[in-house]
Structure formats: C-alpha cells, structure tokens
Coordinates of C-alpha atoms and ligand atoms in Angstrom, one line a residue:
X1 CA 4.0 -21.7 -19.9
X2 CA 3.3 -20.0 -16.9
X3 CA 5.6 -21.3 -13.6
X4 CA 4.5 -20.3 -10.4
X5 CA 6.9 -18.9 -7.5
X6 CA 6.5 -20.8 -4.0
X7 CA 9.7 -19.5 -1.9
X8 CA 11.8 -21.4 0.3
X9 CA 9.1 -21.6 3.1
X10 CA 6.8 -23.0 0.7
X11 CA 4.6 -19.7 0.2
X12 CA 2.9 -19.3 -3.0
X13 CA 4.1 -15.9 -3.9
X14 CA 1.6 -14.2 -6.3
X15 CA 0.8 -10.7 -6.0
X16 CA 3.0 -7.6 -6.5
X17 CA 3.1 -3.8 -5.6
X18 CA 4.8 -2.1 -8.3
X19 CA 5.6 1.7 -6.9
X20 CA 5.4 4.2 -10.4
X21 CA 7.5 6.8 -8.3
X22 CA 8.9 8.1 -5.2
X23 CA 7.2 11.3 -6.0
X24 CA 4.4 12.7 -4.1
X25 CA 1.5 15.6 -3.6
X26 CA 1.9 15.5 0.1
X27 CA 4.8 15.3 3.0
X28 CA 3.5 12.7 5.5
X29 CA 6.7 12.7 8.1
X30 CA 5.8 8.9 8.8
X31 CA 6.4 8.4 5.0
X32 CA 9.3 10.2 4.5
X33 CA 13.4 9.9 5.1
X34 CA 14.4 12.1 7.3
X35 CA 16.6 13.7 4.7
X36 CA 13.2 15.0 3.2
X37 CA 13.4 12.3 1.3
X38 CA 14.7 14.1 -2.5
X39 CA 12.8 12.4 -4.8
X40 CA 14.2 10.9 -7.9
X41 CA 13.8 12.9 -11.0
X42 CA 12.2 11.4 -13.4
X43 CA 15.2 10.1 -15.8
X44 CA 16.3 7.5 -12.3
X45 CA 12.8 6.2 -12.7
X46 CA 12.2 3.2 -14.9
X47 CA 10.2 4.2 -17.8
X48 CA 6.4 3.0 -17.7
X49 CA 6.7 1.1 -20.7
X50 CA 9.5 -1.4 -19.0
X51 CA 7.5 -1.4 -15.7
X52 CA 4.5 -2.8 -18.2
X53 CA 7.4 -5.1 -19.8
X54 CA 8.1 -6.3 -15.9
X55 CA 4.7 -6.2 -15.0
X56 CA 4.3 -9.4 -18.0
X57 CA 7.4 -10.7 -16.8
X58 CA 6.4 -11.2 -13.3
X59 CA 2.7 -13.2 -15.1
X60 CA 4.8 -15.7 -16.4
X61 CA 6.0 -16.1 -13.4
X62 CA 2.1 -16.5 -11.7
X63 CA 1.7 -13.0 -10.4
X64 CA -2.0 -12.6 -10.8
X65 CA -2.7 -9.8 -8.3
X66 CA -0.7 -6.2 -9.2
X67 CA -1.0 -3.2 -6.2
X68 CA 0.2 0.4 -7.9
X69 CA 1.6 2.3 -5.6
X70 CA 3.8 5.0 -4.7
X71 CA 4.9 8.0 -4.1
X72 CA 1.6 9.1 -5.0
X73 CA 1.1 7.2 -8.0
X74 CA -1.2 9.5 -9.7
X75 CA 1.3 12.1 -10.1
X76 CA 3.0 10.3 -12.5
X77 CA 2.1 11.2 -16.3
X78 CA 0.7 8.3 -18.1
X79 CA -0.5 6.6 -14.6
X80 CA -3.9 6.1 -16.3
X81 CA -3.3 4.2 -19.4
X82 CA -0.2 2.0 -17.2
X83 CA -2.8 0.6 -15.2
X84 CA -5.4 -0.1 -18.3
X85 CA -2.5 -2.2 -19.9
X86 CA -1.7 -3.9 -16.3
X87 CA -5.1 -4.9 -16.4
X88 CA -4.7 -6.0 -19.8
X89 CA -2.0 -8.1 -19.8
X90 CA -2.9 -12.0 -19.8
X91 CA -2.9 -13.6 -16.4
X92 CA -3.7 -10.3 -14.2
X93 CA -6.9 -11.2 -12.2
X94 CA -6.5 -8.0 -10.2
X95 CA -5.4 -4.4 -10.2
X96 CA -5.7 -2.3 -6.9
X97 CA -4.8 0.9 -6.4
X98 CA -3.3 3.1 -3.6
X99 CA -4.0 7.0 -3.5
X100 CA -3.9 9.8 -1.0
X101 CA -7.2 10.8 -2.8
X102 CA -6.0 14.1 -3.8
X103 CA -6.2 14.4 -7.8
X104 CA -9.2 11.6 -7.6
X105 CA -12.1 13.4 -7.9
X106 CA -11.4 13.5 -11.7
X107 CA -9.9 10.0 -12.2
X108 CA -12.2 8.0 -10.4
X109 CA -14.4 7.1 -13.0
X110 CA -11.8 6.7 -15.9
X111 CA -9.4 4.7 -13.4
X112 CA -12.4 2.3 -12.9
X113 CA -13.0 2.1 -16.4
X114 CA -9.1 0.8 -16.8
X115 CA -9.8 -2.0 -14.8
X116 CA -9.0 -1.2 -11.3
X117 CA -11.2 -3.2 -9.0
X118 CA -10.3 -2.3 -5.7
X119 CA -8.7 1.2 -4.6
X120 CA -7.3 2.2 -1.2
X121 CA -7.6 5.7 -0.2
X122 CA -5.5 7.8 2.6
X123 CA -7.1 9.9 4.8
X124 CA -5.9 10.2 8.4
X125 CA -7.8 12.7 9.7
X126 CA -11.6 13.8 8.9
X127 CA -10.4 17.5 10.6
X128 CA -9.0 19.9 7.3
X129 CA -6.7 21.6 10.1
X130 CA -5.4 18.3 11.2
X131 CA -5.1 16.9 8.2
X132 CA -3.2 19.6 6.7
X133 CA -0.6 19.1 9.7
X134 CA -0.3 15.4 9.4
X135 CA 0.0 16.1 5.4
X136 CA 1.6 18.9 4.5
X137 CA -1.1 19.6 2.4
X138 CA -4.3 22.0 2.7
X139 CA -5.9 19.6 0.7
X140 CA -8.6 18.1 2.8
X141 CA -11.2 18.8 0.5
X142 CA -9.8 17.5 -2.8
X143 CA -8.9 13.7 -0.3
X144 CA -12.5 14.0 0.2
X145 CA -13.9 14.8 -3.4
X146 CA -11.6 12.3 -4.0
X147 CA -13.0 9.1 -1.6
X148 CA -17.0 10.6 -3.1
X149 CA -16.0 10.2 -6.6
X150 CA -14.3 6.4 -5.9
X151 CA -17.8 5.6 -4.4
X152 CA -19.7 7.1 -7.1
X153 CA -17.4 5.4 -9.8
X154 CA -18.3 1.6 -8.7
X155 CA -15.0 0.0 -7.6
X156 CA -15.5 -3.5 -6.2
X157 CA -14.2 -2.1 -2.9
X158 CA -13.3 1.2 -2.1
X159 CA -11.3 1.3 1.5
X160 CA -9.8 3.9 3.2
X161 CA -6.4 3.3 4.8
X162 CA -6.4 5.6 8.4
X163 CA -2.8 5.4 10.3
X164 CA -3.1 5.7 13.8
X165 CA -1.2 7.7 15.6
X166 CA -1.3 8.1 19.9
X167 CA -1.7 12.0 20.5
X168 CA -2.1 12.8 16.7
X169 CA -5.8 11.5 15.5
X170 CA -6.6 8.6 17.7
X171 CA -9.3 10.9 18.8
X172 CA -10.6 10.4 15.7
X173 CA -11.1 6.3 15.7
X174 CA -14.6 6.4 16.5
X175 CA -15.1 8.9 14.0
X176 CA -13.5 6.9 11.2
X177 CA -15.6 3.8 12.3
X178 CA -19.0 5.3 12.1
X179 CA -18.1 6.1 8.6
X180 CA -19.1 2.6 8.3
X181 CA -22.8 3.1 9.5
X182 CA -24.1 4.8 6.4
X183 CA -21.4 4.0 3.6
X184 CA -20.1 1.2 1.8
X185 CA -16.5 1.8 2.9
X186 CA -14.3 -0.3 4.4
X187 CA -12.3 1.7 6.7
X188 CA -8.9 0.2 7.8
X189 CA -6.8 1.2 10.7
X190 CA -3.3 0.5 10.3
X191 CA -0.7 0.4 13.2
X192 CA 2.0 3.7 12.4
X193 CA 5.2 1.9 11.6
X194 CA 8.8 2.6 11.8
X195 CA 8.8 2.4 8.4
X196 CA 11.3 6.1 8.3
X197 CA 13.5 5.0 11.4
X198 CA 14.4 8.1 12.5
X199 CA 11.5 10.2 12.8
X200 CA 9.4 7.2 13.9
X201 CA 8.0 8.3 17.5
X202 CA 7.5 5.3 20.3
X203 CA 5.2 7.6 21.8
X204 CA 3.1 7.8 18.6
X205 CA 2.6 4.2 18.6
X206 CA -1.1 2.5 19.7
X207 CA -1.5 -1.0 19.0
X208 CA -4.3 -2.9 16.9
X209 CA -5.8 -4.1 20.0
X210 CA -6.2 -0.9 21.6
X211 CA -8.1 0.8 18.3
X212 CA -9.9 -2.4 18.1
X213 CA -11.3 -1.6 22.1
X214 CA -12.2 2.1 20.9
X215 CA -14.2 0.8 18.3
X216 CA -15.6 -2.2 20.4
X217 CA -17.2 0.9 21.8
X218 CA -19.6 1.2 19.0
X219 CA -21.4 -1.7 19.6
X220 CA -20.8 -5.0 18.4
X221 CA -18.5 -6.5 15.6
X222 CA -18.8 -9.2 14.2
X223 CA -16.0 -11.0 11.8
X224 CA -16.3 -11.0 8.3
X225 CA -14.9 -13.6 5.7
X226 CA -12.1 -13.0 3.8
X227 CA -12.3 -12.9 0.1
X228 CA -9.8 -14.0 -2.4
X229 CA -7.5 -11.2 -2.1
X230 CA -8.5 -10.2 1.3
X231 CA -4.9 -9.7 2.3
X232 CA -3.9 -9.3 6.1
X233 CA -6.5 -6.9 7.5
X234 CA -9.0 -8.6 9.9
X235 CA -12.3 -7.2 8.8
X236 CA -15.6 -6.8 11.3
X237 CA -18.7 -5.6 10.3
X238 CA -20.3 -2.9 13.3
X239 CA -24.4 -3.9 13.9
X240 CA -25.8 -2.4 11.5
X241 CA -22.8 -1.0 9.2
X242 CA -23.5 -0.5 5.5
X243 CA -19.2 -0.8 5.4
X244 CA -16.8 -2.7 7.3
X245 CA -14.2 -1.8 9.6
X246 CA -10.6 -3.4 9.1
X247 CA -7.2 -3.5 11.4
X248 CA -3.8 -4.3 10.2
X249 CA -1.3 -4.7 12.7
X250 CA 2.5 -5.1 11.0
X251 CA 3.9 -4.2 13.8
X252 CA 2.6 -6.2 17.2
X253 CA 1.7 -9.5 15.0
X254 CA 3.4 -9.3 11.2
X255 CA 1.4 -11.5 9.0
X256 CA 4.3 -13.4 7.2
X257 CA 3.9 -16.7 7.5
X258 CA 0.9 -15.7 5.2
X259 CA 2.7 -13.1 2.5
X260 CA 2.6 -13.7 -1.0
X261 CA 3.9 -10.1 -1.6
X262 CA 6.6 -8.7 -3.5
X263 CA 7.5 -4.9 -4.1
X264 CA 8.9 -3.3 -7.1
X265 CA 10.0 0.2 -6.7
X266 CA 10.1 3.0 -9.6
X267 CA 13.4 2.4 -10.0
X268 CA 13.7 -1.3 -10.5
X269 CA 14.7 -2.4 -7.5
X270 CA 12.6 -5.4 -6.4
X271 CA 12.2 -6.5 -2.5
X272 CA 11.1 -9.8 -0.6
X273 CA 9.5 -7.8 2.0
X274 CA 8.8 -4.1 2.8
X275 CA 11.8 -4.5 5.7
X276 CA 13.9 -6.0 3.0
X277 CA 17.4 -4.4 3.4
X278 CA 18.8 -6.3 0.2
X279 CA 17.3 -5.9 -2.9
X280 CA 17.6 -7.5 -6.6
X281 CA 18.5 -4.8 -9.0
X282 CA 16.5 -4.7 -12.5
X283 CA 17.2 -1.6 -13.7
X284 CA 20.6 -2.3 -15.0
X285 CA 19.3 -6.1 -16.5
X286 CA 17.2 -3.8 -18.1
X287 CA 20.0 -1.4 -19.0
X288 CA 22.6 -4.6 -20.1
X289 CA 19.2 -5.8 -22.8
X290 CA 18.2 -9.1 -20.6
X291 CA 15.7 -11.1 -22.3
X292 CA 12.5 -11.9 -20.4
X293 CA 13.6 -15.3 -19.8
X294 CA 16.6 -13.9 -17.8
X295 CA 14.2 -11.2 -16.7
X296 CA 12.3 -14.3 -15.1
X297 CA 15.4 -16.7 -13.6
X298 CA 16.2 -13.5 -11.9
X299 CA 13.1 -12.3 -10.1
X300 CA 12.5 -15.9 -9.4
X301 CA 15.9 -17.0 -8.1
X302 CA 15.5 -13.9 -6.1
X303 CA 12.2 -14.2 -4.4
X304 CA 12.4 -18.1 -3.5
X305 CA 15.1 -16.4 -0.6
X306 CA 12.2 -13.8 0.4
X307 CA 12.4 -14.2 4.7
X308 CA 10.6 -16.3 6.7
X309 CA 9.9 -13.4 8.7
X310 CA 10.6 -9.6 8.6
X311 CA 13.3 -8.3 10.4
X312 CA 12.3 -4.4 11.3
X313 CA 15.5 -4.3 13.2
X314 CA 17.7 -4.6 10.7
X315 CA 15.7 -1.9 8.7
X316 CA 15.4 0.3 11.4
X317 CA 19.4 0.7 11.3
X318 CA 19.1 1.5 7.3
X319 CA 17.7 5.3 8.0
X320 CA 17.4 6.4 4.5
X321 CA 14.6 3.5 4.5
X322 CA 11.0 4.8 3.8
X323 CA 8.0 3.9 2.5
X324 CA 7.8 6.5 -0.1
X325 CA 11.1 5.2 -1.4
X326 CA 9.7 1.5 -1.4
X327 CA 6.2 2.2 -2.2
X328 CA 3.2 1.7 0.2
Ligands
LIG1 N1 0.5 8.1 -1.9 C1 -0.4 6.9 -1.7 C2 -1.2 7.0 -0.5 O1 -1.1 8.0 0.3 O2 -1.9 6.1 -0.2 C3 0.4 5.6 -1.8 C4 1.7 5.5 -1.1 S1 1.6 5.5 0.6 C5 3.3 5.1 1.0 C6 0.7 4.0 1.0 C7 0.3 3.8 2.4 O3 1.4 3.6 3.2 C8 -0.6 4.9 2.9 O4 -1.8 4.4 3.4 C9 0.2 5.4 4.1 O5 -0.6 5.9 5.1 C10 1.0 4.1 4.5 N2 2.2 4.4 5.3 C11 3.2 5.2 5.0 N3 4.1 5.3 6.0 C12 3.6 4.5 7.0 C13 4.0 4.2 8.3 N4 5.1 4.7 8.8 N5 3.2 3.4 9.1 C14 2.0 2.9 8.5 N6 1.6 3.2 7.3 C15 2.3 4.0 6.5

C-alpha cells in the first residue's frame, strides 16, 4: 500500500532530490564552505545500492518525482545505471537530473536512454575566461558539448540553470535570454543565494525583478503554463522564442507555501528544506539494519514537521552550510 506524506501545513510532499555526493569537477565559491568544503571520501557516502533501497522507501511513501543531484552527480561511479533503476522502481513518474555539463557530452544519450526526462544544466557564463573564474574550471568547452549533446539526446526539457551575480555576469542576461530565440532551451535565472554564509557577497546580489526588467528588454514575454512538475520557476516565452525563459527567486519571494520537496544528501542525512538546520539521520538506521517499514515511520514522522517557511537566518549562522554539502 502506498501512503502519501501531507506535512503539518497540509502540503502534499512528493518529490525528492537525492544528492549521490558532495564531490565535484568544479569550485564554484557560491557553492562551496568556506573551509573549501573537504569533500567526503567515498566510504562516508552511502553506498548507491542503499540510496536505490531509500529511493523505494521514499515510493511507498508517494514520492513520485526523484531530482539527482550533487556535488556533481556524474562524478560518481555507477551514476548511470542508479538513475536507470530510479526510473525503474514502481511508482517513479519522474527522474530529473542536475549537471554542471562537464562529462555530458558522452552521457547525454545513454542518461536519456535510463529514463531521465528532464535535465538541468549549469552554465553561468557564455565567456570561457569568465567561466573559468566563476568555476574553477577551464572547462567552458566540455559545459558546452555538454548542453549540445542534451539537446541532441531528446530529453523532454533540457534547461539551463544561470546564477546571477551583480558585477560578475549580469552582463550577460541578455545574452542567456536570446539563447531562447533559436533553441529549445529553457534558460532559468536563479537569484545567487546565501546558500555558503560566509562568502555570500550582499553586493553580488540582483533580484528576480531586476533580471526580469533586463530581459523585458528583449521584447515582450508572455507567461507560460506550468506543467505537472513545473516547480517554482515562473516561465515566459520572449515573441518569437523557440525556448523559454524562467526566474526563480528563493531569496526576495521563497516559494514554500507551495514545496513538496525533500533533500537527501550522499550521506543519509535527509532535510525538510534546503535551510533546514536539523536533519533526520538514515545512515546509522541503515547501519543499526532498520526494516523499510521503520525506514518509512521515520522519514515520514520526520517530514510531516518540514517548516512552514524557510528560515535563511538561522542557516546563515550554521557556516559550514553549503549547497554542495546538501545537494543543489
Ligand atoms: N553540480 C551540479 C550543477 O552544477 O548543476 C549539481 C549541483 S549544484 C549545487 C546545483 C545548482 O545549485 C546549480 O545550478 C548551482 O548553480 C546552484 N547553486 C549552488 N549554489 C548556489 C547559490 N549560492 N545560489 C544559487 N544557486 C546556487
């Protein structure tokens, strides 16, 4: 019997991002602790086969829609035939995926094969020089082979996730948006977070509505529809696009009366919310030999108390706190 998870403020909660590791290809400072962020070696990682075991844990429970995530999730050996048996596993209506792009050009095809339907690239800067500061990572070129082969391979949607940043590549909004004109990309701009508190920069910041007025620019944009998963992103459609263009604002208006999103990191550790500064701890259930059933009573005890809303505050004061710890 399959039981569904509506929390305390009476949200459905149904779709998870599971992080396969803390590990990545590139050094983003937004992403990062400030310590550098050590990643875990692999032995503190859960082991892909109990991810897969939480993964049909959580469809019991009604998860249908499963984000993977990391780190850089295609780093991680085995990353391919994990999300085949995600999409596998009864009761999973949807497997996206999120990528920096780099190794993609020669997993596009397969990783569509596997069942992913939707896949969400990185790509901050169309400038090699910039995006090798922003990154890390003189790897441009390989991003970029990456996002042709995802539109070559067929994916429902393939959308590229842009993080703007005042003085860094806002330059380059315009740019990003006309991307739209002559591809079938949705191209989402997403408000920089302080998301590693200490080496988030104020001065960075630029909200939604003042990308949205840069693009405005173009001409005009009109709103599209949501689909089923459509997820917080308002989406326009410039005159004339082939694509769309998409802006996510979690910091100037959070989205949570809406969230149906859980987060499981490579480690176990499983979160309400992306600000979450408690967490329930799998890893040792899965240590102590829980069953699935306690697997279950656990996650779901745990998630009916996700917040009403997020407190950033609270995170901001936890400064080893980072997205490629929790998974983006
Ligand atoms: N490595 C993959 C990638 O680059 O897409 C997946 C993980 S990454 C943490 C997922 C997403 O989180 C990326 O689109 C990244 O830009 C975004 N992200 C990370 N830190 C952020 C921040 N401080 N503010 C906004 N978005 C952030």
């Amino acid at each position: 019997m399959t039981l569904n998870i509506t929390d305390d403020h009476g949200r459905l909660v149904d779709y998870l991002r599971v992080s396969i590791t803390d590990r990545c290809n590139l050094k983003c400072e937004y992403c990062r602790p400030p310590s550098g962020g050590q990643p875990s070696t692999p032995c503190q990682m859960l082991k892909l086969k109990d991810l897969l075991r939480l993964v049909r844990v959580f469809t019991g429970l009604g998860v249908k829609k499963f984000r993977v995530t990391g780190g850089e999730p295609l780093v991680r050996k085995g990353a391919l035939s994990f999300i085949r048996q995600v999409r596998q596993t009864p009761g999973v209506e949807q497997v996206a995926l999120t990528t920096n792009g780099v190794l993609l050009a020669g997993m596009a095809a397969p990783l569509r094969q596997a069942g992913v339907g939707v896949i969400n690239i990185s790509l901050d800067s169309l400038s090699p020089e910039k995006y090798a500061a922003i990154t890390g990572g003189d790897l441009f070129h390989e991003a970029r082979a990456g996002i042709d082969a995802a539109m070559e391979a067929g994916f429902d949607a393939v959308k590229i996730n842009m993080v703007v940043m005042r003085g860094i590549n806002d330059d380059e909004v315009e740019d990003f948006a006309r991307l739209t004109m002559d591809n079938k990309l949705q191209v989402r701009f997403i408000e920089y977070m302080p998301a590693t508190p200490s080496g988030w920069k104020r001065e960075k910041f630029m909200t939604m509505d003042q990308v949205m007025e840069r693009v405005r620019t173009l001409g005009v944009m009109a709103p599209v529809n949501k689909t089923r998963w459509g997820g917080p992103a308002k989406i326009y459609k410039l005159e004339g696009a082939m694509g769309e263009v998409g802006f996510i604002s979690p910091v100037t208006s959070h989205f949570c009366a809406s969230c149906n999103r859980l987060r499981l990191t490579a480690g176990g550790s499983l979160l309400t919310c992306l600000f979450s500064t408690d967490r329930l701890e799998l890893e040792p259930m899965l240590a102590n030999g829980a069953s699935d059933v306690q697997l279950a009573q656990a996650i779901a005890g745990y998630a009916k108390i996700k917040p009403a809303v997020r407190d950033m505050d609270a995170y901001s004061r936890d400064m080893e706190k980072s997205m490629i710890r929790v998974g983006g």
